[in-house]
Amino acid sequence: MIDIRNLTLSIHGTDILHDVSLQIPQGQIFGLVGESGSGKSMTALALMQLLPQGGKTSGQVMVDETDVSTLGEADMCALRGNEIGMIFQEPMTALNPVKNIGDQVAETLLIHGQAKKSEAHTKARAMLDRVGLPADRFPLTRYPHELSGGQRQRVCIAMAIALRPKLLIADEPTTALDVTTQAQILDLLQELVREENMSLLLITHDLAVVAGMADHVAVMQNGVIVEQGQTEHLFRHMTHPYTRQLFEASSHQPDRDSDSKDAPILEVINAVREYKAPRTKLFHTAPPIRAVNDVSFTLKSGESLGLVGESGCGKSTLTRAILGLDPVQSGEIKLFGHAVGPDLPIKQRAAIQVVFQDPYGSFNPRWKVSRLVAEPFHMIDALPTDWREKVADALVSVGMHADDMDKYIHEFSGGQRQRIAIARALILRPEIIVLDEAVSALDVSIRAQILDLLAYLQKRMGLAYLFISHDLTVVRAITDRVLVMQAGKIVEQGETEQVFDHPKHPYTKQLLDAAPQIPSDWQEKKHA
């Protein structure tokens, strides 16, 4: 139904896509995989004719025998939504924060004249029900900020399918979601393809997701389709080196040696953290929400400890308490034997640093890298006279160049930004680094490089890591022990391999079952 023939794209004279050709049959799922910057999203935007200013294309983009590259904007507006729908990677930026979800889904119907105002909300309600947001829990008056990431993604799907398009484009729809929510979204997309007989173009860097969903797959590198074919056949008989590189990176195990000491440097003892529940009735006070419920664990010097669980289980709340950003109502958190709180000595406070999920969002874009990396020096009495040399050393230690300190953060790729974030965390020579979803937004090859870097730094500097992630593959690769958190409680903990190979708690089994995997017989056949 969708036939892209020799599509070539340049933006302001820079070549982006080169002779891209692919066919998406009706009622089937087509996976498009590759690293960030390979041209996957630009292929989708060319299909939608939503290219940035200065974009020039050649070739044909056929939708039901119509070459959309020849259509004017008025005709494309009629085609978008009716024939082609699109789900974007970040639902919070794709939704209007000041409009409720009912109005946003109904807007699609109203703009295309498929319903009157009185009917549009009824149809919007049906669409939201269809994507698993029932009326009793998710009225049309809810706003995006009142929903979780997975729920917001369901609203975006409802908007995209409101007019029952023939092709649905999903651009990294599950990258930032935990494994169980990801499994629910992927199951929903498969149901829609099956029941509506629509086609799905699934853009992702996760080979395991493609292996479990797609009928056909194409691998893209630097704007070129280097390999494509039926999914199982392609996985069993990879012919291009780049495809094999992606495959190996998706299950990469960094070379690391555990060198933990017996003495704990971080102790969490029966920690409880509560929040006031929102008032739902005028004279009724709801009981407080217990986000962290009687949590206890230790972290030893040189050890890697993983903390896994779904979104909303309390991981981030616990992290904020460990960093001294939120107080606990009961229990105790000790850092190097000192209680975490306002009286924690600055030397101990500086010995624990954090790397956030989104490096770009955690940096001031108006500052040069030199100032960004040197920012933690505000924790000591005076800025060292050799601070630029220390910044240069930190950048070099994470695989960057010393002269990168005179650039701005927007000049770097996602993986380079994360390296700079790690350099900032290292500048005070800490003993503990908290990594909060530090690699979840990176593609598989960049993720493998960052994991190798973390293993190298740990071996060289004796660092202890508290690794918070929903990506079980990453946690297994980088940690010695793992904690499994559900609804504020640690429901299982132990040696990483023991917990992953022989889980005891039903919730741990649920997380492991939800994680997408490439079928083992495909891998065995490939190695054979």
CSV table of C-alpha atoms in Angstrom, one decimal, residues 12 70 72 75 80 109 203 226 248 308 319 340 355 366 370 421 429 431 459 476 508:
chain,number,residue,atom,x,y,z
A,12,HIS,CA,20.2,23.2,2.7
A,70,THR,CA,3.6,16.1,-5.8
A,72,GLY,CA,0.2,20.7,-2.4
A,75,ASP,CA,-4.1,18.1,-0.2
A,80,ARG,CA,-2.7,13.5,7.1
A,109,LEU,CA,-12.3,14.7,14.0
A,203,ILE,CA,10.7,3.2,13.9
A,226,VAL,CA,21.9,-1.3,3.9
A,248,GLU,CA,26.0,-7.4,19.0
A,308,VAL,CA,14.5,-1.6,38.8
A,319,THR,CA,16.9,8.8,44.8
A,340,VAL,CA,21.9,12.6,55.2
A,355,VAL,CA,23.9,11.6,36.1
A,366,ARG,CA,23.7,29.3,27.4
A,370,SER,CA,33.8,24.4,30.6
A,421,ALA,CA,27.3,14.7,32.1
A,429,ARG,CA,36.3,12.8,42.3
A,431,GLU,CA,33.0,7.8,45.5
A,459,LYS,CA,37.8,-0.1,37.5
A,476,ARG,CA,22.1,-7.2,34.0
A,508,THR,CA,10.1,-9.8,39.2
